[in-house]
Coordinates of C-alpha atoms in Angstrom, one line a residue:
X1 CA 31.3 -27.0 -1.0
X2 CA 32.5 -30.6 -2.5
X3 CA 31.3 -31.6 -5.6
X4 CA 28.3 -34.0 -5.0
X5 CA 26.5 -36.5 -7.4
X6 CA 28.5 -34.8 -10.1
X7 CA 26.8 -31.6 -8.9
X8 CA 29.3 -28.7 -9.1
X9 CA 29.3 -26.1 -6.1
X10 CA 27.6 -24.0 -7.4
X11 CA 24.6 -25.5 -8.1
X12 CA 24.7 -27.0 -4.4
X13 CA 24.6 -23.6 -3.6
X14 CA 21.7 -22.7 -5.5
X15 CA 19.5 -25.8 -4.9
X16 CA 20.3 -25.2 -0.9
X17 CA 18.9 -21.8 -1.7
X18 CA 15.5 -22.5 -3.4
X19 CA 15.5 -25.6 -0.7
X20 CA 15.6 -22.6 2.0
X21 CA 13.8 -20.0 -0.1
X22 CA 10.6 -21.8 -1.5
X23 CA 8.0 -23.1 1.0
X24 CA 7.0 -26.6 1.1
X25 CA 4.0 -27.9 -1.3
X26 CA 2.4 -29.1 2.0
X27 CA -1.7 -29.1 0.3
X28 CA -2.8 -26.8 3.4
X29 CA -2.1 -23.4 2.2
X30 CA -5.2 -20.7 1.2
X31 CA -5.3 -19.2 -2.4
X32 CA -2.7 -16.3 -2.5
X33 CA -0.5 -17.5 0.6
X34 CA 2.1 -18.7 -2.3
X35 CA 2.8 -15.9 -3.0
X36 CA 0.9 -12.3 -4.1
X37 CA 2.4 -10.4 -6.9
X38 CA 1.9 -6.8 -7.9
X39 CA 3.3 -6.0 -11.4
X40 CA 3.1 -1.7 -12.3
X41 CA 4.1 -1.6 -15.5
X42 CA 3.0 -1.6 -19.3
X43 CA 1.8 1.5 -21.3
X44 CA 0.0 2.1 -24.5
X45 CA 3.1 1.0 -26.6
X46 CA 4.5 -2.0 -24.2
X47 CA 2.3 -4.6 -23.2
X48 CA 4.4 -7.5 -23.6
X49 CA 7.3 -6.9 -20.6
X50 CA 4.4 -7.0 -17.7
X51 CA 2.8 -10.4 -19.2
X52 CA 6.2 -11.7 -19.2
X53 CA 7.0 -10.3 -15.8
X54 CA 3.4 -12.1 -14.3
X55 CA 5.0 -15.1 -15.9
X56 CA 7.6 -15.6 -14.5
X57 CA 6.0 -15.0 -11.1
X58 CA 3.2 -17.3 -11.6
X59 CA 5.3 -20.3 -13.0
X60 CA 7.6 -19.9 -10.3
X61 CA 5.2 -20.5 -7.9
X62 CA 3.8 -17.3 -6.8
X63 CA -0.3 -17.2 -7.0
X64 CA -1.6 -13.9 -7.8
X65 CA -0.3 -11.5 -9.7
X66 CA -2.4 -8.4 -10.2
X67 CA -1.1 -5.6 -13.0
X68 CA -1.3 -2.1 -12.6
X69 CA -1.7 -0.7 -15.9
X70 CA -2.8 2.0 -18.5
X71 CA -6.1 1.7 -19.6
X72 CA -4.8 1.3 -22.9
X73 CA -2.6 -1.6 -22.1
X74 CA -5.3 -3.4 -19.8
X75 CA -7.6 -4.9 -22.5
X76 CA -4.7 -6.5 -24.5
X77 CA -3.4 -8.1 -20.8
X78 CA -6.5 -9.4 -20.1
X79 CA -6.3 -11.2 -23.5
X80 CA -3.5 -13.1 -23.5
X81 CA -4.2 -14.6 -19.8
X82 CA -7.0 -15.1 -17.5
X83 CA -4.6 -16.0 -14.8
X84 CA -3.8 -12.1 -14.6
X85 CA -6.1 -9.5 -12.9
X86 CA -5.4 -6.4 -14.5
X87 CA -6.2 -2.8 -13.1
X88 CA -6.0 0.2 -15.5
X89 CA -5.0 2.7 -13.1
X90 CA -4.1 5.4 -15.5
X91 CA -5.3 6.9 -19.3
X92 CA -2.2 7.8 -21.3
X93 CA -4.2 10.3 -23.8
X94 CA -5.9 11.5 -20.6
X95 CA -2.7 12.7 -19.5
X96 CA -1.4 14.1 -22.9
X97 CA -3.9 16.6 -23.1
X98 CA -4.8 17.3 -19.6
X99 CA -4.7 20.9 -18.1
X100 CA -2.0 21.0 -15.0
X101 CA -5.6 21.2 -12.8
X102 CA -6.4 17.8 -14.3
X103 CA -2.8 16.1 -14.2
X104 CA -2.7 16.6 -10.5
X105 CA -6.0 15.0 -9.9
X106 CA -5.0 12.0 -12.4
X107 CA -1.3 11.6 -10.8
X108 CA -3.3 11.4 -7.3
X109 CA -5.9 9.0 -8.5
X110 CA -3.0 6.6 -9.8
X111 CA -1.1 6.8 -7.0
X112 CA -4.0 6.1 -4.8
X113 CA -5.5 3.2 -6.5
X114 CA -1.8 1.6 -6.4
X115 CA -1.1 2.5 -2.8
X116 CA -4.9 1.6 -1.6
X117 CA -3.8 -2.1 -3.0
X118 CA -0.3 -2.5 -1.2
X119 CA -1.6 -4.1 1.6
X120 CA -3.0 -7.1 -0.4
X121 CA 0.7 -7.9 -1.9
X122 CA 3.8 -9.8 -0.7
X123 CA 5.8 -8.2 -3.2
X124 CA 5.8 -5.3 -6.0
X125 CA 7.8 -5.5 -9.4
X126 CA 7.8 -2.1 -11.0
X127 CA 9.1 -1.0 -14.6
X128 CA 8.3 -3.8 -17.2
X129 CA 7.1 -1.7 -20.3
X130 CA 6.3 1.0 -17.8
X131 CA 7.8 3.8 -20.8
X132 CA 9.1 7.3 -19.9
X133 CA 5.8 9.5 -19.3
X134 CA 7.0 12.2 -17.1
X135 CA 3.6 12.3 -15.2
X136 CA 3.7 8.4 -14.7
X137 CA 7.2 8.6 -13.1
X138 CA 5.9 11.1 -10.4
X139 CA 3.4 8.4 -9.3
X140 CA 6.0 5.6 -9.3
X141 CA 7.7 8.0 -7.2
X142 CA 4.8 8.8 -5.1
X143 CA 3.7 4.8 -4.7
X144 CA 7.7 3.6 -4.1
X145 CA 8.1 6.3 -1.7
X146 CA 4.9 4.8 0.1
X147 CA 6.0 0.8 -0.6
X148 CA 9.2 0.8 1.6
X149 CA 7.6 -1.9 3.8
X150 CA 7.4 -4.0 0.9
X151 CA 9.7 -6.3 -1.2
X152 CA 9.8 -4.5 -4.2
X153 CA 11.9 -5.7 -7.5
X154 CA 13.2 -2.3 -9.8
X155 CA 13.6 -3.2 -14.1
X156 CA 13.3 -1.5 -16.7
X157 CA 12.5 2.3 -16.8
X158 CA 12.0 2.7 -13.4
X159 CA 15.5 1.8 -12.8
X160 CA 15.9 5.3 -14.2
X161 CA 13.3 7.0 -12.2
X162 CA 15.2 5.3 -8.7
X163 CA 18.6 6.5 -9.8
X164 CA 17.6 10.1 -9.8
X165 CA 16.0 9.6 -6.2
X166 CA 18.5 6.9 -4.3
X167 CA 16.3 7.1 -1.1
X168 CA 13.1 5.5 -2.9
X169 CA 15.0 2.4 -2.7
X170 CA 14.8 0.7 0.7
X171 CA 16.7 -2.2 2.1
X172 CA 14.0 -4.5 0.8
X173 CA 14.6 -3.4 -2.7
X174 CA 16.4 -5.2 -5.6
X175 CA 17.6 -3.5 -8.8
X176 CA 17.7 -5.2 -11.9
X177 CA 19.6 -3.2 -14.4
X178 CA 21.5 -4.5 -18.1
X179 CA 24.5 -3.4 -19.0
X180 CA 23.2 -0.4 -20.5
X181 CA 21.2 0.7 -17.5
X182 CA 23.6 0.0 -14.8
X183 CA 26.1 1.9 -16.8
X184 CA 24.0 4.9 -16.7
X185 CA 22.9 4.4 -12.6
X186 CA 26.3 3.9 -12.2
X187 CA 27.0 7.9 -14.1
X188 CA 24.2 9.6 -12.3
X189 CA 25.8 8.0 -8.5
X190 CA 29.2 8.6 -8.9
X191 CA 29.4 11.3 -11.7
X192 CA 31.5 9.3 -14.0
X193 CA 30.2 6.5 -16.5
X194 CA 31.7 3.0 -17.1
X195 CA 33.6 2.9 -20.4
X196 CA 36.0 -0.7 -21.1
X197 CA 36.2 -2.4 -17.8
X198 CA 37.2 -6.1 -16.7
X199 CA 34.9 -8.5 -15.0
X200 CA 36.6 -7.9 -11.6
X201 CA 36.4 -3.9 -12.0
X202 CA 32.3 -4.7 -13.3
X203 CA 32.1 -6.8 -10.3
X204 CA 33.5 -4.2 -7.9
X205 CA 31.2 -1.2 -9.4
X206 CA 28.1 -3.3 -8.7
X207 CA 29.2 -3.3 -4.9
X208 CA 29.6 0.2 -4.8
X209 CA 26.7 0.6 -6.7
X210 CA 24.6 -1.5 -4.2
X211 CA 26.4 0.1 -1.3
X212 CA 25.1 3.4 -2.5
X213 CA 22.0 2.7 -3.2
X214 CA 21.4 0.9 0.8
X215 CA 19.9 -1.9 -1.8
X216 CA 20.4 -5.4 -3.4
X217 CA 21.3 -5.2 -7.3
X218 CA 21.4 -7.6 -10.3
X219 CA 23.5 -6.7 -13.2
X220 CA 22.5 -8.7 -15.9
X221 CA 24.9 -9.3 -18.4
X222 CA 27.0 -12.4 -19.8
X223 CA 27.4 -12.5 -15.9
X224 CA 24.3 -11.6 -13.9
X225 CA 26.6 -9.8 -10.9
X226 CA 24.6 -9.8 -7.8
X227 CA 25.4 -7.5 -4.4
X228 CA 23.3 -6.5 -1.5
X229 CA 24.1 -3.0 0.3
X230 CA 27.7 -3.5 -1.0
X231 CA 28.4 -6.7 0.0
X232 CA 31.1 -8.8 -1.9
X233 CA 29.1 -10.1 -4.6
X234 CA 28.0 -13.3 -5.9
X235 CA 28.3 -14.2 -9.8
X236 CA 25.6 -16.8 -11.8
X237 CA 27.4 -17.6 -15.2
X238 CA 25.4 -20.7 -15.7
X239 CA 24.7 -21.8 -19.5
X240 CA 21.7 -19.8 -21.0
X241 CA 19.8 -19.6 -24.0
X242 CA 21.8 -19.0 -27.2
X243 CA 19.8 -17.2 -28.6
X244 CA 18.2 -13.6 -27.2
X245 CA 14.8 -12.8 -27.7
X246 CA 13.4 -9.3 -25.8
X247 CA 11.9 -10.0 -22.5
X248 CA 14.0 -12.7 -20.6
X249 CA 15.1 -9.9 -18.1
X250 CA 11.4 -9.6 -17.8
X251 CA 10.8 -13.0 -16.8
X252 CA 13.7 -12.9 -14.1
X253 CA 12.1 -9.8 -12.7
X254 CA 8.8 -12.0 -11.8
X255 CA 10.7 -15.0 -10.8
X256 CA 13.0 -12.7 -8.5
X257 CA 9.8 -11.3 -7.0
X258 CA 9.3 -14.8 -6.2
X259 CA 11.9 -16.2 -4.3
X260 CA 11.7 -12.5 -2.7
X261 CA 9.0 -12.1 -1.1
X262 CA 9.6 -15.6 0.3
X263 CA 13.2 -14.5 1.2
X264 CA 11.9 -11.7 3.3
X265 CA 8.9 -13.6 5.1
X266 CA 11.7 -15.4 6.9
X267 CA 14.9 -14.4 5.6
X268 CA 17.6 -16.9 6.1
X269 CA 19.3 -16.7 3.5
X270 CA 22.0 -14.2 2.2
X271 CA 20.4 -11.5 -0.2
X272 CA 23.2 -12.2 -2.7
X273 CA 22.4 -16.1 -3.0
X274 CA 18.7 -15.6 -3.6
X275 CA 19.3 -12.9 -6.3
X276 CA 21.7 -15.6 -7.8
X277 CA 19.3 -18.6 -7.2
X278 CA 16.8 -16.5 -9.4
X279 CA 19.4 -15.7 -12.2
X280 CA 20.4 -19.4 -12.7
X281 CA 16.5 -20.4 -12.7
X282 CA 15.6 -18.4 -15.9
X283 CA 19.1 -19.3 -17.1
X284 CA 18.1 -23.0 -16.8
X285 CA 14.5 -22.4 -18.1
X286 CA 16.0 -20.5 -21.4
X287 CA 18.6 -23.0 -22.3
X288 CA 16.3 -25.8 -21.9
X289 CA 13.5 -23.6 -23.9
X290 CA 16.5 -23.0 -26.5
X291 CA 17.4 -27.0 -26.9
X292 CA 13.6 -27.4 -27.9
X293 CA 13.0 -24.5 -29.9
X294 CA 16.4 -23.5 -31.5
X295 CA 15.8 -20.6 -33.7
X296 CA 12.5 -20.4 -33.6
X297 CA 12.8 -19.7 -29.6
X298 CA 10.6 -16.7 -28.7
X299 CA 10.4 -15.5 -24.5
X300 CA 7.2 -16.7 -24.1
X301 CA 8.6 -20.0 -24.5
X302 CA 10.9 -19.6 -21.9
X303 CA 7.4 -19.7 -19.3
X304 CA 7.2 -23.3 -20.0
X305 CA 10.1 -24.8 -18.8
X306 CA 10.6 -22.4 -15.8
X307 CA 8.8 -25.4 -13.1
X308 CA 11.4 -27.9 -14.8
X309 CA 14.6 -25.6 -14.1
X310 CA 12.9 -25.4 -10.4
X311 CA 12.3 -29.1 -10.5
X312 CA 16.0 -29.5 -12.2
X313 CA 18.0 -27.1 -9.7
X314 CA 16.1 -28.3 -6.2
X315 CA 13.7 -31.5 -6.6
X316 CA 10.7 -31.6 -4.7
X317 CA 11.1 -33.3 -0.8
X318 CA 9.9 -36.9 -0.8
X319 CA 7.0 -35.0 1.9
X320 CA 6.2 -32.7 -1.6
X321 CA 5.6 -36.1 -3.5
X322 CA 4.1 -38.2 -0.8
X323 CA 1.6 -35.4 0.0
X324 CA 0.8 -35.0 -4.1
X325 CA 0.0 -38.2 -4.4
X326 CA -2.3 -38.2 -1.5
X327 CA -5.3 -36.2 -3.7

């Protein structure tokens, strides 16, 4: 593509993308047709990655974002937004000092109070703060293996859990792995980690990675690498914050669910560019977050200034406006 209105090709790219992606603000929509979120995550220690994660869903135009949660993690949730509905689905000391009788009866209750609510949701993100309880990966397992009608978007810990079992990701998955994680999915594929590699060589393993996997994944990095089923892949190196306060990838991960679920109600548009349209989004959102803030810039800034980077990387239609102005 030309450069347009100053506009590099990239960003033509990107804005064509959300343009394609994100449905029309038309006024004649019903509560939850935006978009309908699942978030399973958070645990007794981590309750901040699945706030972040319903987030960036919600201020990137999805609706309704319920959280499936440990009971322990479900009051603090509820506090810090009423937008969320939050559903404790599981008791972490409940499953420390359960008999194996009692674990498989808990494991089965999780898994069913998940899998009884897929139906309701466009998308699933699963493994913001989700933690590393053995019994709570065997539900994941049990609920991913039961979810491959459904968008889902992998972080966090449960990157791990799909790594060990490659066939709970389906072609409507998307991984989101850092550096660190990708490095170890990368090990636990092909048998051999990553060690000093060039961009090109990081590039190419996210491919094969992808390719192996029958999936779409995000590397996120200094470059956020993005490949579907191990396609050649696309790269966002927009500007971001400068500064790197924990739980940006979380807010990706909800603004990926996003532009995913749309993606696969009518998928037009490559894989590749979508995961990449979401990438530059937060990118946007943190840098212009950063500008304001400076060092005081925290991620829950970031959830401000997410509509802007929309608004900034695809304005509304002159039909969104006229149709806004019409209440």
């Amino acid at each position: 593509l030309a450069q347009v209105s100053g506009m590099s090709s990239q960003h033509l790219c990107v804005r064509q993308t959300l343009k394609n992606v994100l449905p029309v603000l038309s006024g004649q929509t019903r509560k939850g047709q935006g978009g309908r979120v699942g978030i399973l995550g958070g645990s007794e220690h981590y309750t901040g990655a699945p706030y972040f994660a319903s987030l960036g869903a919600l201020r990137s135009g999805s609706e309704l974002v319920t959280v499936f949660t440990a009971e322990e993690a479900a009051v603090p949730l509820k506090c810090y937004s009423p937008e969320l509905m939050v559903l404790p689905v599981y008791c972490a000391d409940t499953l420390r000092s359960a008999t194996p009788e009692r674990l498989e009866v808990e494991v089965s209750r999780m898994v069913s109070a998940i899998v009884d609510f897929l139906p309701r949701l466009h998308c699933l993100v699963v493994g913001p703060g989700l933690g590393r309880c053995p019994h709570v990966a065997r539900a994941v397992c049990a609920v991913l293996a039961q979810a491959q009608h459904l968008p889902v978007v992998v972080d966090a810990d449960a990157i791990r859990i799909v790594a060990g079992q490659a066939k709970l990701a389906s072609p409507l998955c998307v991984l989101t792995p850092n550096g660190r994680e990708f490095s170890s999915l990368h090990e636990q594929l092909f048998g051999r980690p990553l060690r000093e590699i060039s961009d090109c060589q990081l590039a190419q393993a996210v491919a094969a990675v992808s390719g192996k996997m029958c999936c779409a994944v995000v590397c996120k990095g200094a470059a956020d690498i993005c490949s579907d089923q191990g396609a050649e892949p696309v790269i966002c190196d927009d500007v971001g914050s400068l500064k790197r306060p924990g739980g940006l990838g979380d807010f990706l991960a909800g603004t990926l669910a996003t532009l995913w679920l749309h993606h696969h109600r009518d998928a037009k548009v490559d894989p590749c560019l979508v995961c990449s349209a979401a990438c530059a989004v937060v990118r946007l959102a943190s840098l212009r977050a950063c500008e304001v803030k400076r060092r005081s810039l925290c991620a829950v800034d970031v959830a401000d200034f997410l509509a802007g980077a929309i608004e900034e990387l695809c304005p509304s239609s002159k039909s969104d406006r006229l149709q806004s102005a019409s209440y």
